[in-house]
Coordinates of C-alpha atoms in Angstrom, one line a residue:
M157 CA 0.0 0.0 0.0
L158 CA 1.1 3.5 -0.6
S159 CA 1.2 5.7 2.5
S160 CA 0.4 9.3 2.7
A161 CA 3.0 9.7 5.5
L162 CA 6.1 7.7 6.5
G163 CA 5.4 4.0 6.0
V164 CA 5.6 2.0 9.2
I165 CA 4.6 -1.6 10.0
G166 CA 3.2 -2.7 13.3
T167 CA 4.6 -5.9 14.7
G168 CA 1.2 -7.5 14.2
A169 CA 1.7 -7.4 10.5
P170 CA 1.7 -10.6 8.5
G171 CA 4.4 -9.0 6.3
S172 CA 2.6 -9.2 3.0
N173 CA 3.1 -6.6 0.3
T174 CA -0.4 -5.5 -0.8
S175 CA 0.6 -3.1 -3.5
S176 CA 0.0 -4.0 -7.2
R177 CA 3.3 -2.4 -8.1
P178 CA 6.5 -1.4 -6.3
V179 CA 5.8 1.3 -3.8
A180 CA 7.9 4.3 -2.8
S181 CA 7.7 5.9 0.6
S182 CA 9.5 9.1 1.7
A183 CA 11.3 8.8 5.0
S184 CA 13.6 10.8 7.2
S185 CA 17.3 10.3 6.6
A186 CA 17.9 10.0 10.3
L187 CA 16.2 6.8 11.2
P188 CA 16.5 5.3 14.6
A189 CA 18.5 2.1 15.1
A190 CA 16.4 -1.0 14.6
A191 CA 15.3 -2.8 17.8
A192 CA 16.8 -6.2 18.7
P193 CA 15.0 -9.1 16.8
H194 CA 11.8 -10.2 18.4
A195 CA 9.8 -13.4 18.2
V196 CA 7.7 -13.6 15.0
P197 CA 4.4 -12.2 16.1
T198 CA 0.9 -13.6 15.4
S199 CA -1.6 -11.3 13.7
P200 CA -4.6 -10.5 15.8
H201 CA -6.6 -10.4 12.6
P202 CA -5.1 -13.0 10.2
G203 CA -6.0 -12.5 6.6
T204 CA -6.7 -8.8 7.0
L205 CA -4.4 -5.8 6.9
E206 CA -5.5 -2.8 9.1
V207 CA -4.1 0.4 7.7
Y208 CA -4.3 3.9 9.2
E209 CA -3.5 6.9 7.1
V210 CA -3.4 10.7 7.9
A211 CA -5.8 11.8 5.2
P212 CA -8.7 13.8 6.6
G213 CA -11.8 13.2 4.4
G214 CA -9.6 11.4 1.9
G215 CA -7.2 14.3 1.6
F216 CA -7.8 16.0 -1.7
T217 CA -9.7 13.1 -3.1
L218 CA -12.6 14.1 -5.2
T219 CA -13.0 10.9 -7.1
V220 CA -11.2 7.6 -7.8
D221 CA -12.0 7.8 -11.5
P222 CA -8.5 7.3 -13.0
A223 CA -9.0 9.7 -15.8
I224 CA -9.5 12.5 -13.2
A225 CA -7.8 11.3 -10.0
Y226 CA -4.6 13.2 -9.6
D227 CA -3.3 13.0 -6.0
T228 CA -1.5 10.4 -4.0
V229 CA -4.4 9.4 -1.8
N230 CA -6.8 8.3 -4.5
S231 CA -3.9 7.0 -6.6
E232 CA -3.3 4.5 -3.9
V233 CA -6.8 3.1 -4.3
D234 CA -6.4 2.8 -8.1
Q235 CA -3.0 1.2 -8.0
N236 CA -4.4 -1.9 -6.3
I237 CA -7.5 -2.2 -8.4
Y238 CA -6.5 -1.3 -12.0
Q239 CA -3.6 -2.5 -14.2
Q240 CA -1.5 -0.7 -16.8
L241 CA -0.1 -2.2 -20.0
I242 CA 3.4 -2.3 -18.4
G243 CA 4.8 -1.4 -15.0
L244 CA 8.2 -0.2 -13.7
N245 CA 10.7 -2.9 -13.0
G246 CA 11.3 -2.3 -9.3
S247 CA 13.2 1.0 -8.8
S248 CA 14.4 1.1 -12.4
T249 CA 13.1 4.0 -14.5
S250 CA 14.3 2.5 -17.8
T251 CA 13.2 -1.2 -17.6
F252 CA 9.7 -2.5 -17.3
V253 CA 7.6 -5.6 -16.7
P254 CA 4.4 -6.6 -18.4
E255 CA 1.0 -6.1 -16.8
L256 CA -1.9 -6.2 -19.3
S257 CA 0.5 -6.6 -22.2
T258 CA 2.0 -10.0 -22.8
C259 CA 5.5 -8.4 -23.3
V260 CA 7.3 -5.1 -23.2
P261 CA 8.1 -3.8 -26.7
G262 CA 11.7 -4.4 -27.4
A263 CA 13.7 -7.5 -26.5
G264 CA 10.9 -9.0 -24.5
C265 CA 8.5 -9.0 -27.5
Q266 CA 11.3 -10.0 -29.8
S267 CA 11.8 -13.3 -27.9
M268 CA 8.0 -13.9 -27.8
Y269 CA 6.9 -12.9 -31.3
G270 CA 10.0 -12.6 -33.3
S271 CA 9.6 -8.9 -33.5
S272 CA 10.3 -6.0 -31.2
L273 CA 6.9 -4.6 -32.0
I274 CA 8.5 -1.2 -32.4
T275 CA 8.6 0.5 -35.8
Y276 CA 11.0 3.3 -36.6
N277 CA 10.9 6.4 -38.8
D278 CA 14.2 6.8 -40.8
S279 CA 13.4 9.9 -42.7
T280 CA 15.4 12.2 -40.5
G281 CA 18.6 10.2 -40.8
T282 CA 18.4 9.0 -37.2
P283 CA 15.9 6.2 -36.6
I284 CA 13.3 7.2 -34.1
P285 CA 10.3 5.2 -32.7
A286 CA 7.1 5.6 -34.7
T287 CA 4.9 3.0 -33.2
Y288 CA 4.7 0.7 -30.2
T289 CA 2.5 -2.4 -30.2
F290 CA 1.1 -4.2 -27.1
P291 CA -0.5 -7.7 -27.3
I292 CA -3.2 -8.0 -24.6
D293 CA -2.9 -10.8 -22.1
S294 CA -5.8 -13.3 -22.5
A295 CA -5.4 -14.2 -18.8
A296 CA -6.4 -10.7 -17.6
N297 CA -10.0 -10.3 -16.4
F298 CA -12.2 -7.4 -15.2
F299 CA -14.2 -8.2 -12.1
D300 CA -17.4 -6.5 -11.0
P301 CA -17.7 -6.8 -7.2
A302 CA -21.4 -5.8 -7.3
T303 CA -22.4 -8.7 -9.5
S304 CA -19.4 -11.1 -9.2
A305 CA -19.2 -11.2 -13.0
S306 CA -15.9 -11.3 -14.8
W307 CA -14.8 -11.0 -18.4
G308 CA -11.6 -10.5 -20.4
V309 CA -9.6 -7.3 -21.2
Y310 CA -9.4 -6.3 -24.8
P311 CA -7.7 -3.6 -26.9
S312 CA -11.0 -1.7 -27.2
D313 CA -10.8 -1.2 -23.4
V314 CA -7.4 0.3 -23.7
M315 CA -8.4 2.6 -26.5
F316 CA -11.5 3.7 -24.6
S317 CA -9.4 4.4 -21.5
F318 CA -6.8 6.5 -23.3
A319 CA -9.3 8.4 -25.4
R320 CA -11.3 9.2 -22.3
A321 CA -8.3 10.6 -20.5
M322 CA -6.7 12.5 -23.4
A323 CA -10.0 14.2 -24.2
W324 CA -9.7 16.0 -20.9
S325 CA -5.9 16.5 -21.1
Y326 CA -6.3 20.1 -22.2
A327 CA -6.9 20.8 -18.5
Y328 CA -3.1 20.7 -17.8
G329 CA -2.2 20.1 -14.2
L330 CA -5.8 19.3 -13.3
Y331 CA -6.2 15.8 -14.8
P332 CA -3.5 13.3 -15.6
G333 CA -4.2 12.6 -19.3
W334 CA -1.6 15.2 -20.5
I335 CA 1.2 12.8 -19.5
Q336 CA 0.3 10.4 -22.3
A337 CA -1.1 13.1 -24.6
Q338 CA 2.3 14.8 -24.9
S339 CA 3.7 11.8 -26.8
L340 CA 0.6 10.8 -28.8
L341 CA -0.9 14.1 -29.9
P342 CA 0.6 17.0 -31.9
H343 CA 1.1 20.4 -30.5
T344 CA -0.4 22.1 -33.5
G345 CA -3.5 21.5 -35.5
N346 CA -6.7 23.0 -36.9
A347 CA -6.8 26.4 -35.1
S348 CA -10.4 27.0 -36.2
W349 CA -11.4 24.1 -33.9
Y350 CA -10.2 26.2 -30.9
T351 CA -11.9 29.4 -31.9
N352 CA -14.9 28.7 -34.0
P353 CA -18.0 29.7 -32.0
T354 CA -19.9 26.7 -33.5
Y355 CA -17.8 24.5 -31.2
G356 CA -17.9 26.8 -28.2
A357 CA -15.6 29.8 -28.4
G358 CA -12.7 29.6 -25.9
V359 CA -13.4 26.0 -24.7
F360 CA -10.4 24.6 -26.5
D361 CA -8.2 27.6 -26.3
Y362 CA -6.1 26.1 -23.5
A363 CA -5.5 23.0 -25.6
S364 CA -4.1 24.9 -28.5
I365 CA -1.0 26.0 -26.6
H366 CA -0.3 22.4 -25.4
T367 CA -1.6 19.4 -27.3
N368 CA -4.2 19.1 -30.0
T369 CA -7.0 17.3 -28.2
S370 CA -9.3 17.3 -31.2
P371 CA -11.1 13.9 -31.5
E372 CA -9.7 12.9 -34.9
W373 CA -6.2 13.2 -33.5
I374 CA -7.0 11.3 -30.3
M375 CA -8.8 8.5 -32.2
S376 CA -6.1 8.1 -34.9
S377 CA -3.3 8.0 -32.3
M378 CA -4.2 4.3 -31.6
L379 CA -4.6 1.3 -33.9
V380 CA -6.4 -1.8 -32.8
N381 CA -5.7 -5.3 -34.3
D382 CA -4.0 -3.8 -37.3
S383 CA -2.3 -6.7 -39.2
A384 CA 0.6 -4.4 -40.2
F385 CA 1.6 -4.2 -36.6
C386 CA -0.1 -7.0 -34.6
P387 CA 1.5 -10.4 -35.0
S388 CA -0.8 -13.2 -35.9
A389 CA 0.1 -15.1 -32.8
A390 CA -1.2 -12.3 -30.7
M391 CA -4.5 -12.5 -32.5
T392 CA -4.9 -16.2 -31.7
S393 CA -3.2 -16.7 -28.3
A394 CA -3.7 -13.2 -26.9
H395 CA -6.7 -10.8 -27.0
G396 CA -5.3 -8.9 -30.0
C397 CA -3.1 -5.7 -29.9
I398 CA -3.2 -2.0 -29.5
T399 CA -0.6 0.1 -31.3
F400 CA 0.3 3.6 -30.3
V401 CA 1.5 6.2 -32.9
V402 CA 4.1 8.4 -31.1
G403 CA 6.0 11.6 -31.9
R404 CA 3.1 13.0 -33.9
D405 CA 4.4 16.6 -34.2
G406 CA 6.3 15.3 -37.2
F407 CA 3.9 12.7 -38.4
G408 CA 0.8 12.7 -40.5
G409 CA -2.1 10.4 -39.7
Y410 CA -1.2 6.8 -38.9
G411 CA 2.5 7.3 -38.5
V412 CA 3.3 8.7 -42.0
A413 CA 6.6 10.3 -41.5
S414 CA 7.4 13.9 -42.6
A415 CA 10.5 16.0 -42.5
G416 CA 9.6 17.4 -39.1
A417 CA 9.5 14.0 -37.3
V418 CA 10.8 14.3 -33.7
A419 CA 11.8 11.7 -31.2
Y420 CA 9.8 11.1 -28.0
P421 CA 12.2 8.9 -26.0
F422 CA 10.1 8.4 -22.8
F423 CA 6.8 6.9 -24.1
L424 CA 7.2 3.7 -22.2
Q425 CA 7.7 5.7 -19.0
T426 CA 4.5 7.6 -19.6
L427 CA 2.6 4.3 -19.6
T428 CA 3.7 3.6 -16.0
S429 CA 2.4 6.9 -14.7
D430 CA -0.6 6.5 -12.4
G431 CA -4.0 7.7 -13.6
A432 CA -4.6 7.9 -17.3
S433 CA -2.6 4.8 -18.0
F434 CA -4.9 2.6 -15.9
V435 CA -7.2 0.5 -18.2
V436 CA -10.9 0.6 -17.4
P437 CA -13.7 -1.6 -18.8
Q438 CA -15.4 0.1 -21.7
G439 CA -18.7 -1.8 -21.2
W440 CA -19.1 -1.2 -17.5
F441 CA -18.1 2.5 -17.7
T442 CA -20.5 3.1 -20.6
A443 CA -23.3 1.4 -18.6
Q444 CA -22.6 3.8 -15.8
G445 CA -23.0 6.8 -18.1
A446 CA -19.2 7.4 -18.2
T447 CA -19.3 7.2 -22.0
V448 CA -16.8 8.3 -24.7
P449 CA -18.5 9.4 -28.0
G450 CA -18.6 6.6 -30.6
F451 CA -17.9 3.7 -28.3
P452 CA -21.0 1.4 -28.2
G453 CA -20.4 -0.3 -24.8
T454 CA -21.7 -3.8 -24.4
S455 CA -25.0 -5.7 -24.5
A456 CA -24.0 -7.7 -21.4
P457 CA -26.2 -7.1 -18.4
N458 CA -24.9 -4.4 -16.1
G459 CA -22.2 -3.6 -18.6
D460 CA -20.3 -6.7 -17.4
G461 CA -18.8 -7.6 -20.8
P462 CA -16.4 -6.5 -23.5
G463 CA -17.4 -3.9 -26.1
L464 CA -16.5 -3.1 -29.6
L465 CA -14.8 -0.1 -31.2
P466 CA -16.7 2.8 -32.8
G467 CA -18.3 1.5 -35.9
N468 CA -19.2 -1.8 -34.0
T469 CA -16.0 -3.4 -35.2
T470 CA -12.9 -5.1 -33.7
T471 CA -10.2 -3.3 -35.8
T472 CA -9.4 0.2 -36.7
S473 CA -8.5 -1.0 -40.2
S474 CA -12.2 -1.7 -40.9
T475 CA -14.3 0.5 -43.2
A476 CA -16.8 1.1 -40.4
F477 CA -14.1 2.5 -38.1
Q478 CA -12.6 4.7 -40.8
T479 CA -16.1 6.0 -41.6
Y480 CA -16.4 7.0 -37.9
L481 CA -13.0 8.6 -38.0
A482 CA -14.0 10.7 -41.0
T483 CA -17.5 11.7 -40.0
G484 CA -18.0 10.9 -36.3
A485 CA -14.8 12.1 -34.6
T486 CA -15.5 15.8 -35.1
P487 CA -15.2 18.6 -32.6
S488 CA -19.0 19.3 -32.7
A489 CA -19.7 15.6 -31.9
W490 CA -17.3 15.6 -29.0
Y491 CA -18.0 19.1 -27.8
S492 CA -20.3 18.3 -24.9
Y493 CA -18.1 15.4 -23.8
A494 CA -14.9 17.4 -23.8
T495 CA -16.4 20.3 -21.8
L496 CA -17.3 17.9 -19.0
A497 CA -13.7 18.4 -17.8
V498 CA -14.4 22.1 -17.0
S499 CA -17.9 21.7 -15.6
P500 CA -19.0 22.9 -13.1
G501 CA -15.6 24.5 -12.8
P502 CA -12.0 23.4 -12.9
P503 CA -11.3 21.0 -11.4
Y504 CA -15.0 20.3 -10.9
F505 CA -15.1 22.1 -7.6
G506 CA -18.8 21.4 -7.6
G507 CA -17.9 17.9 -6.2
Q508 CA -18.9 15.1 -8.5
G509 CA -16.9 15.7 -11.7
P510 CA -17.7 14.6 -15.2
N511 CA -19.1 11.1 -14.3
P512 CA -20.7 10.9 -10.8
N513 CA -21.6 7.2 -11.2
V514 CA -17.9 6.2 -11.3
Q515 CA -16.8 8.7 -8.7
W516 CA -16.4 6.2 -5.9
K517 CA -17.0 2.8 -7.6
E518 CA -14.4 0.9 -9.5
V519 CA -14.3 -2.3 -11.7
G520 CA -10.7 -3.3 -12.5
S521 CA -8.5 -6.2 -13.4
G522 CA -5.8 -5.9 -10.6
P523 CA -5.1 -7.9 -7.5
Y524 CA -7.9 -6.2 -5.5
A525 CA -11.5 -5.1 -5.8
L526 CA -13.5 -2.6 -3.8
A527 CA -15.7 -4.3 -1.3
A528 CA -18.0 -1.2 -1.3
P529 CA -17.8 2.3 -2.7
V530 CA -15.2 4.5 -1.2
N531 CA -16.4 6.5 1.8
T532 CA -14.4 9.7 2.2
E533 CA -15.4 10.0 5.8
I534 CA -14.1 6.6 6.7
G535 CA -11.8 5.1 4.0
Y536 CA -12.2 2.0 1.9
V537 CA -12.1 -1.8 2.0
L538 CA -10.3 -4.0 -0.5
E539 CA -10.9 -7.7 -1.1
A540 CA -8.9 -10.0 -3.3
N541 CA -10.1 -10.0 -6.9
P542 CA -11.2 -13.6 -7.5
A543 CA -10.8 -13.2 -11.3
Y544 CA -7.3 -11.8 -11.1
R545 CA -4.4 -13.7 -12.6
Q546 CA -0.7 -12.9 -12.4
P547 CA 0.5 -11.4 -15.7
T548 CA 1.6 -14.3 -18.0
G549 CA 4.4 -12.2 -19.5
C550 CA 6.5 -12.1 -16.2
V551 CA 5.6 -15.1 -14.2
G552 CA 8.5 -16.0 -12.0
Q553 CA 10.3 -12.8 -12.6
P554 CA 11.2 -10.3 -9.9
N555 CA 8.9 -7.3 -9.6
C556 CA 6.1 -9.0 -11.5
Q557 CA 2.6 -8.5 -10.0
P558 CA 1.9 -11.2 -7.4
P559 CA 0.4 -14.6 -8.0
A560 CA -3.3 -14.9 -7.1
G561 CA -3.7 -16.0 -3.5
S562 CA -0.2 -15.0 -2.4
Y563 CA -1.2 -11.8 -0.6
E564 CA -3.6 -10.8 2.2
P565 CA -7.2 -11.2 0.9
N566 CA -8.6 -8.2 2.9
V567 CA -7.4 -4.7 3.5
H568 CA -9.1 -2.0 5.6
V569 CA -7.8 1.5 5.1
Y570 CA -8.9 4.2 7.5
W571 CA -8.5 7.9 6.6
E572 CA -7.8 9.7 9.9
A573 CA -7.7 13.4 10.7
S574 CA -4.4 12.9 12.6
D575 CA -1.9 10.2 13.4
A576 CA -3.2 9.7 16.9
T577 CA -5.4 6.7 16.2
G578 CA -2.8 5.0 14.1
Q579 CA -0.2 5.5 16.9
A580 CA -2.6 4.0 19.5
Q581 CA -3.4 1.0 17.2
L582 CA 0.4 0.4 16.7
E583 CA 1.0 0.5 20.4
A584 CA -1.9 -1.9 21.0
G585 CA -0.5 -4.3 18.4
Q586 CA -3.6 -3.9 16.2
A587 CA -2.4 -1.8 13.2
D588 CA -0.4 -3.4 10.4
L589 CA 0.5 -0.1 8.8
A590 CA 0.2 3.4 10.0
G591 CA 1.3 6.9 9.1
I592 CA 3.3 9.0 11.6
Q593 CA 3.6 12.7 10.9
L594 CA 7.2 13.8 10.8
P595 CA 9.0 15.8 12.1
A596 CA 6.2 16.6 14.6
H597 CA 6.2 13.2 16.2
V598 CA 9.8 12.0 15.8
S599 CA 10.0 11.0 19.5
T600 CA 6.9 8.8 19.1
F601 CA 8.5 7.2 16.1
D602 CA 11.8 6.6 18.0
T603 CA 9.9 5.2 21.0
L604 CA 7.8 2.7 19.1
A605 CA 10.7 1.5 16.9
S606 CA 13.1 1.1 19.9
A607 CA 10.5 -0.9 21.8
G608 CA 10.0 -3.3 19.0
L609 CA 6.4 -2.2 18.5
M610 CA 7.1 -1.0 15.0
N611 CA 9.3 -1.8 12.1
Y612 CA 10.1 0.7 9.3
W613 CA 11.5 0.7 5.8
A614 CA 13.1 3.1 3.4
V615 CA 13.3 2.4 -0.3
P616 CA 14.7 4.2 -3.4
S617 CA 12.1 6.4 -5.0
I618 CA 11.8 8.1 -8.4
S619 CA 10.2 11.1 -6.7
I620 CA 10.2 12.7 -3.3
F621 CA 6.8 13.4 -2.0
F622 CA 6.0 16.5 0.0
Q623 CA 9.6 17.7 -0.1
N624 CA 9.3 20.2 -2.9
L625 CA 12.2 22.3 -4.0
A626 CA 12.2 25.8 -2.5
L627 CA 11.0 28.3 -5.1
L628 CA 12.8 31.1 -3.2
F629 CA 16.2 30.1 -4.6
N630 CA 19.3 31.7 -3.0
V631 CA 21.8 32.1 -5.9
S632 CA 24.5 33.6 -3.6
A633 CA 24.3 30.7 -1.2
V634 CA 24.5 28.1 -4.0
N635 CA 27.6 29.8 -5.5
T636 CA 29.2 29.9 -2.0
L637 CA 28.6 26.2 -1.5
S638 CA 29.8 25.2 -4.9
G639 CA 32.9 27.4 -4.8
S640 CA 32.0 29.1 -8.1
A641 CA 30.0 31.8 -9.6
G642 CA 28.5 29.7 -12.3
V643 CA 24.9 30.2 -11.2
T644 CA 23.2 33.4 -12.2
N645 CA 19.7 34.8 -12.0

């Protein structure tokens, strides 16, 4: 589990790692000496992790919808319920492990399919990636805790998830979709779409200075089950493929290179960023009213089943999809949908956001499922997802998501106004994890650790939470410390 404060483990903890991916916690560099080894404790509540976090009312949590959720507290919920195409390989920022994809494009896919599943543009003299293809693991399943139904994950779900997030990415800094959009969408486009009153004057103005979030660019940035990119083995043994067209400032539609092609070297890293890269079920979201224009949803009861692409097809190569792209993916058709991101006001300060029916409910494919909708006054309860399967592309490898049944089946997370309750539960031997606010309660931390009532851990992190760089930068002090005058205003 992620912690919103320093991660600590009570001695009643069974010792299981409940996160769906490697977790980073920030900690003081001056940690107390560990206590002498104690006898292995017995949990007072076997099979359940009791977690206390300092997050009054869920912190800044306004929703757990991954296309909107953009803070560490709600990201913690999503990490254990949803999956991405790939995940970070431990603390490495340059290597990855499969999640929903059967392999990571590059050497991993080469050994599995005889192709790296990366294509390159050579027009600039220096080969740069043009497309990345991801076969979808047929073992992956969505699970609806309200109905106990489960069904497979398909490329149409991936396309739906990314289209949904990128449509709102023009609200830079408010929603997470901009992280993926920067590599998939151009930064220039049809300026009339941003200014024409027919489509709502000013609505898309903010997008025009960042990425072109017009629907035709969003929908043409992804290819599904395209035989030019998806190996035949993935069409038979996997659930097909999704292909991403990257570096589109220099590309025409569908990866046609032009003289201005530019490299975007960090595309795989963007797929591991929490939020917009989490894959949600198209059918279930559509049944909840959380629709994306053109996507038909599913005919399965309660939305518990796979859906097709716009045009009611399984491939973007079909005439039906191409017709939709030419006539249906227009600014006017997507206008009402796109403006949901700024209604009732950025970032939806009115409370519910674009899709209230998925504000506190989730259906995912990860190790856990929500036992009930999130309650911001209390917290949330996770239960093991009975339909979850370990990703087949990394079975037996370090940092792969855990095998089903190898982790605690129940997790209770309490969002507290202060760390007092968590401290009391640690001292009583009831809490498995709790947050302690530092530096205010260093003495409490030292006392609990020295008495053997608490263990602690510190791990490398690719970011340092809540320790932001000072914006009031003292140039003179830096030059004095460095022994030079190389830094100027």
